[in-house]
XYZ file of C-alpha atoms in Angstrom:
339
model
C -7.049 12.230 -12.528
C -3.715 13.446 -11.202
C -1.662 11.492 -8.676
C -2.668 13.857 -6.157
C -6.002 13.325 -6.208
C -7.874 12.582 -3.287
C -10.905 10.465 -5.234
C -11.181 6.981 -4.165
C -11.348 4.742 -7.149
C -10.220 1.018 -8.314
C -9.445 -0.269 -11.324
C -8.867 -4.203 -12.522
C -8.943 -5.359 -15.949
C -9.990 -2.461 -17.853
C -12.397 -1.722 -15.623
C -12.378 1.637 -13.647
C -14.700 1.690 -10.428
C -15.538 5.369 -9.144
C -18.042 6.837 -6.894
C -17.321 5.531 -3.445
C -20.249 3.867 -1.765
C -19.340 1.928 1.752
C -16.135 0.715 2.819
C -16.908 -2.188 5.737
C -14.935 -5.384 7.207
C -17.591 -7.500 7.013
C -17.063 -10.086 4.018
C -20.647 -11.108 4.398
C -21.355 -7.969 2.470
C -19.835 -9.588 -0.544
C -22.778 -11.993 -0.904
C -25.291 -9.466 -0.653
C -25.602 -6.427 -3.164
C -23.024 -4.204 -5.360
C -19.711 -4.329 -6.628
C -16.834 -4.563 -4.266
C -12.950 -3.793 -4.258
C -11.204 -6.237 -2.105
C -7.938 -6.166 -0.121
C -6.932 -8.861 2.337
C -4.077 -8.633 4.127
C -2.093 -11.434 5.030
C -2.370 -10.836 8.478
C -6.331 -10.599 8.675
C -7.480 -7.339 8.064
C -10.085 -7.250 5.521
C -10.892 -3.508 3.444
C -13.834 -4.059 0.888
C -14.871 -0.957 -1.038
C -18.197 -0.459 -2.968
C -18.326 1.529 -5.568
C -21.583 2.551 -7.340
C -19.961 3.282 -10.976
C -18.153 0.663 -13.096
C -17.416 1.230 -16.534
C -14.719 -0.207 -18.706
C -11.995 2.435 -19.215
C -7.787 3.182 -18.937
C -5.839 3.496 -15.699
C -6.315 7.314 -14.394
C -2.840 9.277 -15.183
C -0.506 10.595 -13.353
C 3.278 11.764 -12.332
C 5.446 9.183 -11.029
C 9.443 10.471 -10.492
C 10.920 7.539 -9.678
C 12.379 5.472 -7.051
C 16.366 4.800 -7.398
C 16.815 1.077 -7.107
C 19.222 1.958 -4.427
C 16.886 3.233 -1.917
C 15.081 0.538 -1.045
C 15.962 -1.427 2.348
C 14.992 -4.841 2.792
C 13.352 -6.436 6.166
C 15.907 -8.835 5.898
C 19.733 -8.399 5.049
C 21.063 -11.525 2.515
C 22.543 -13.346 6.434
C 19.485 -13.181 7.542
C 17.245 -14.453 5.117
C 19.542 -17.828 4.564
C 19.859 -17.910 7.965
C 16.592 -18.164 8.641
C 16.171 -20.600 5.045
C 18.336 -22.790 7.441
C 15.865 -22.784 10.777
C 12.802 -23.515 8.102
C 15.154 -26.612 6.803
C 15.380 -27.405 10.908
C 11.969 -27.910 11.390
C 12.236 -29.468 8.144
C 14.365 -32.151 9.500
C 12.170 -32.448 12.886
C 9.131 -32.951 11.108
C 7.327 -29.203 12.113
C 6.422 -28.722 8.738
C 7.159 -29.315 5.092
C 7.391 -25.988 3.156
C 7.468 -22.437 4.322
C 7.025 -19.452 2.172
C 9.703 -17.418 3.589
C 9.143 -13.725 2.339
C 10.690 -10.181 3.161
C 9.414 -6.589 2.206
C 11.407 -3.916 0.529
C 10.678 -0.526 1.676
C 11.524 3.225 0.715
C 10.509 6.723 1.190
C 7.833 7.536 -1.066
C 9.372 10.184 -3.661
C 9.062 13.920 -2.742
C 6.140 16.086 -3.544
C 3.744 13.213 -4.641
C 0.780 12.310 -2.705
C 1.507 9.690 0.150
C -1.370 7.849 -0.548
C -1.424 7.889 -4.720
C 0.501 5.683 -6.824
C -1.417 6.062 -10.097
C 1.627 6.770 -12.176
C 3.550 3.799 -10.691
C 0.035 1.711 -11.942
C 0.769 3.258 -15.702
C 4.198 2.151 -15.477
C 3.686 -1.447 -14.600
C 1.271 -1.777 -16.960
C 3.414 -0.951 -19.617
C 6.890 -2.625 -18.288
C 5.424 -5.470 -16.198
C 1.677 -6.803 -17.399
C 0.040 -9.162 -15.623
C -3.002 -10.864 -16.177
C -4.701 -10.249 -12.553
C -2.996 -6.465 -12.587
C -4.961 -3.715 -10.515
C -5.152 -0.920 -8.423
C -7.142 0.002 -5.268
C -7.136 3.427 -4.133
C -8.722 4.559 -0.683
C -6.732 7.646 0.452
C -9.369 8.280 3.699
C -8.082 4.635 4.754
C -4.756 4.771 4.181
C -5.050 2.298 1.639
C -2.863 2.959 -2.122
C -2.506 -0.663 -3.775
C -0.924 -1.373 -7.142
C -0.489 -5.190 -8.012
C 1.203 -6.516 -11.140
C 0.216 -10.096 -9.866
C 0.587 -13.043 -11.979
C -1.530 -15.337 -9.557
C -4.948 -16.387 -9.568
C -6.029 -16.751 -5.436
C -9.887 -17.223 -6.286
C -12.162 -16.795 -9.632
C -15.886 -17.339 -8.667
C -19.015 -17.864 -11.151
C -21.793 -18.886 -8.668
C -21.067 -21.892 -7.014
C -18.063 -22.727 -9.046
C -14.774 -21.235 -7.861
C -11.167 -21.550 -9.100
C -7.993 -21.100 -7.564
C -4.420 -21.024 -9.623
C -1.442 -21.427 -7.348
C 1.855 -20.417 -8.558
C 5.011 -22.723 -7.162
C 7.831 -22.827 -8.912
C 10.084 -19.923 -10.370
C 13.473 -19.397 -12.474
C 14.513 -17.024 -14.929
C 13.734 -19.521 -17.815
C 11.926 -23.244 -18.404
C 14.804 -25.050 -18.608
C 15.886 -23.718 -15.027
C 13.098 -25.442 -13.205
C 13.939 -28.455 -10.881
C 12.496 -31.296 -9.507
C 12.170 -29.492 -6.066
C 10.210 -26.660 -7.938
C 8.232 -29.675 -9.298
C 7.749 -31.336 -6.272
C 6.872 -28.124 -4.173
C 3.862 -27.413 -6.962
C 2.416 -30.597 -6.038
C 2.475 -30.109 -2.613
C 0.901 -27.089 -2.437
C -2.063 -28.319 -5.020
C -2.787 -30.788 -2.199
C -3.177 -28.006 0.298
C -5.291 -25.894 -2.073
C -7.370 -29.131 -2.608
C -8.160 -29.281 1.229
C -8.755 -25.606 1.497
C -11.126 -25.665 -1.200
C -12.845 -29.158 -0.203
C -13.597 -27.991 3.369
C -16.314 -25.884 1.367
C -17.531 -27.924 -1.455
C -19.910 -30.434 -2.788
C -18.231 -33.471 -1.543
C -16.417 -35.288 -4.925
C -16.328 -31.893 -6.758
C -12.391 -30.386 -6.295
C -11.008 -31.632 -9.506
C -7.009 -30.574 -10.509
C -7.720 -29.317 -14.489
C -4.119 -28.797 -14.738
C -0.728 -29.390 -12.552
C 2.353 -27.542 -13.404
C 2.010 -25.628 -16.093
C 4.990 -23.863 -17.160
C 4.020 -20.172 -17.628
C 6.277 -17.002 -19.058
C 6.141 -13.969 -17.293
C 7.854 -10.643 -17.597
C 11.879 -11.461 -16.810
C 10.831 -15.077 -14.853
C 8.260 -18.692 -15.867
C 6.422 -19.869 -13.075
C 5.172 -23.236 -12.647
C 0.786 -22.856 -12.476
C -1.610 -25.088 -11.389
C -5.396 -24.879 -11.552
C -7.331 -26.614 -8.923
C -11.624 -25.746 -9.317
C -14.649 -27.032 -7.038
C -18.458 -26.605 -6.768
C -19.215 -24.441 -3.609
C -22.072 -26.524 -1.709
C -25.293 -24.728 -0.971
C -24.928 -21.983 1.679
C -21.162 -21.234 1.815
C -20.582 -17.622 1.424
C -17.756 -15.476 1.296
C -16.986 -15.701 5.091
C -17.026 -19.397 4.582
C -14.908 -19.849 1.768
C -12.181 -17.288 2.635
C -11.939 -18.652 6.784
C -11.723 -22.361 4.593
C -8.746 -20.724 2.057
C -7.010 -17.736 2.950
C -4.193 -16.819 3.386
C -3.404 -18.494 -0.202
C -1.609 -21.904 0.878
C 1.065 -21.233 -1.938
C 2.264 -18.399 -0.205
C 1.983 -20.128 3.304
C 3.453 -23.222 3.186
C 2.518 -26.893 4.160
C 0.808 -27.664 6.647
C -0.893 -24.375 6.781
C -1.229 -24.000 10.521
C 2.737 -24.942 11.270
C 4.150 -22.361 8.440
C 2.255 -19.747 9.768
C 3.662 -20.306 13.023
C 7.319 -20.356 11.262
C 6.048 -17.237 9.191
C 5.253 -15.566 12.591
C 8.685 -16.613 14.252
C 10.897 -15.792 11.287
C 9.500 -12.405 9.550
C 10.204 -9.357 11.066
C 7.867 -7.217 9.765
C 4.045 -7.586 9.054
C 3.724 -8.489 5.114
C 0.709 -6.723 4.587
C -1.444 -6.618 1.245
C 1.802 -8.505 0.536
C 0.764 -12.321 -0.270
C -2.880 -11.038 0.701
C -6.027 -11.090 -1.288
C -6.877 -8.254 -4.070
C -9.456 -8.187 -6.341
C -13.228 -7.434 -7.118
C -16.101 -9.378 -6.069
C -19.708 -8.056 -8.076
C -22.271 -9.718 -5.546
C -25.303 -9.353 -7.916
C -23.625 -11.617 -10.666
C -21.961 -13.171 -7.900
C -18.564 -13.711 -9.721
C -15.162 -12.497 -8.286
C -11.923 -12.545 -9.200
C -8.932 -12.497 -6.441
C -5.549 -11.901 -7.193
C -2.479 -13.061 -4.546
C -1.200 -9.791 -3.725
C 2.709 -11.056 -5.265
C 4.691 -8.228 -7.046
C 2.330 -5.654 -5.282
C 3.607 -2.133 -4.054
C 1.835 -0.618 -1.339
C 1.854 2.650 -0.205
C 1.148 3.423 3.327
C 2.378 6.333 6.633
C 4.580 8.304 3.346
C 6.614 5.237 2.510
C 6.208 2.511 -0.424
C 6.664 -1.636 -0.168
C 6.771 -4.173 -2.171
C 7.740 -7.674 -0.792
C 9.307 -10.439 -2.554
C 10.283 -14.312 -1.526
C 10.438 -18.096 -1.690
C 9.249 -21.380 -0.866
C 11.342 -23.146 1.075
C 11.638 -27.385 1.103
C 14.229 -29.739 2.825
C 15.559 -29.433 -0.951
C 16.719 -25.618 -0.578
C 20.008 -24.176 -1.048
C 19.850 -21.058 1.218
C 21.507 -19.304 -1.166
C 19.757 -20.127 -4.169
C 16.238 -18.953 -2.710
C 18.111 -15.133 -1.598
C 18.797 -15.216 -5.306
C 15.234 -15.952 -6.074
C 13.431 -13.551 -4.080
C 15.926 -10.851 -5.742
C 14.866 -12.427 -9.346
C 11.658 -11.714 -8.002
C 11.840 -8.153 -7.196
C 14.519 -7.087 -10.282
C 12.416 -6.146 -12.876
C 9.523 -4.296 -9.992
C 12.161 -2.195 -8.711
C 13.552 -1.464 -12.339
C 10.340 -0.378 -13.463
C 9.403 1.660 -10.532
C 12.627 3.579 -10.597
C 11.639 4.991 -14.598
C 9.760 8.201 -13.970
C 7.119 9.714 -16.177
């Protein structure tokens, strides 16, 4: 398959999904029949694809040329964002909230003469410069949809009525550069996830099988914890996403007041960006949902890819710019090699 290909496809974890079936809103299709590609975006707008063949198999190919590192323009100059790390800290101090994941998107033309809507050679080269264990790739040119995620971070695994959700809080360019805020900003969002996931469980059932775990990425480590529960008898999709979603580790605490900040703050829609993508196979009713972190999107001939930070009454303004670049290096490093 060439990157200008028009055929919808999706691919996630060696797995390549073809023959389009029925694209629909309506996340109550997930607990009925097929298997489904999944994209959330943070705002609310849900895409699920089935596809009718699924078959384990290699990313299609195809001709990426390259996007120069310098011609990407951020949704937020450096002033900006720690001004705005400083208003979060405000409400900080007046007791509006606790921790806001404050986030801006990179954006740039898509190269000339590739397809606005494909980004299959982009998905090779991640693959190969920046693998990730929830890495995938949705493809839906009639909807305007062309997602390629390199995410390290588990949103939701489901195996019936078990379901498992990994949130990621916590980041430097090596172990020994994690703090105590990193630290204490894990823990806090493990007791959002908690609440999230216990609005929709067996009551006694949301266990924590592990708090901050230091993991190694590509270029960064992340702090991970794991936080499972037993869904109780009835609760669908619909249910569990409305209880969950967006992520809280890429919200903020409480969930309710840093969306409000989120809302007040960003100045551009974030998208897939700190969304939901994945795959959800309703007849073995397992799933596996990715937060859409170090995702590009392509979308009306341009390319994104957002990047940012938590932010606590423990930031330095300056130190979370630096972390959402940290974030973003290596991305825009691979996606400016060309094949």
């Amino acid at each position: 398959m060439s990157s200008s290909s028009s055929e919808p496809y999706a691919w996630f974890g060696g797995r390549l999904a073809t023959g389009l079936a029925d694209v629909t809103d309506d996340l109550s299709a997930l607990d009925d029949t097929g298997w489904w590609a999944v994209v959330l975006d943070f705002e609310g707008t849900v895409r699920c694809a089935r596809f009718a063949d699924l078959r384990a198999g290699p990313l299609p190919s195809g001709r990426w040329p390259g996007v120069p590192v310098d011609a990407w323009t951020s949704s937020m100059s450096r002033e900006q964002y720690v001004a705005a790390v400083g208003v979060v800290r405000d409400g900080i101090a007046v007791g509006d909230h606790y921790q806001v994941n404050l986030c801006r998107v990179l954006t740039s033309e898509l190269p000339a003469g590739i397809d606005p809507t494909a980004t299959t050679g982009l998905a090779a080269l991640l693959a190969e410069g920046n693998p990730a264990p929830y890495a995938g790739v949705v493809h839906l040119p009639a909807h305007d949809v062309s997602i390629v995620s390199a995410s390290p971070e588990l949103f939701l695994r489901r195996d019936g009525d078990l379901v498992e959700s990994g949130p990621i809080k916590g980041t430097a360019a090596t172990a020994e550069g994690l703090t105590d805020k990193d630290r204490a900003e894990n823990v806090m969002i493990v007791d959002l996830v908690r609440n999230d996931l216990g609005a929709v469980a067996v009551t006694g059932s949301v266990d924590v099988p592990a708090l901050c775990a230091v993991e190694e990425h590509p270029g960064l480590v992340h702090l991970v914890s794991r936080v499972s529960a037993r869904l109780r008898t009835g609760a669908g999709w619909p249910d569990l996403l409305a209880a969950s979603f967006p992520p809280g580790s890429v919200t903020g605490a409480p969930k309710s007041a840093a969306l409000d900040a989120i809302r007040s703050l960003e100045p551009v829609p974030r998208g897939p960006y700190c969304g939901a993508v994945g795959w959800v196979d309703a007849d073995r009713r397992t799933a596996e949902l990715a937060v859409g972190i170090r995702t590009f999107w392509a979308a009306g001939g341009r390319l994104h890819l957002g990047t940012g930070a938590g932010i606590t009454w423990g930031s330095d303004p300056a130190r979370e710019w630096d972390e959402t670049e940290l974030k973003a290096r290596r991305l825009l490093a691979v996606a400016a090699r060309a094949t």
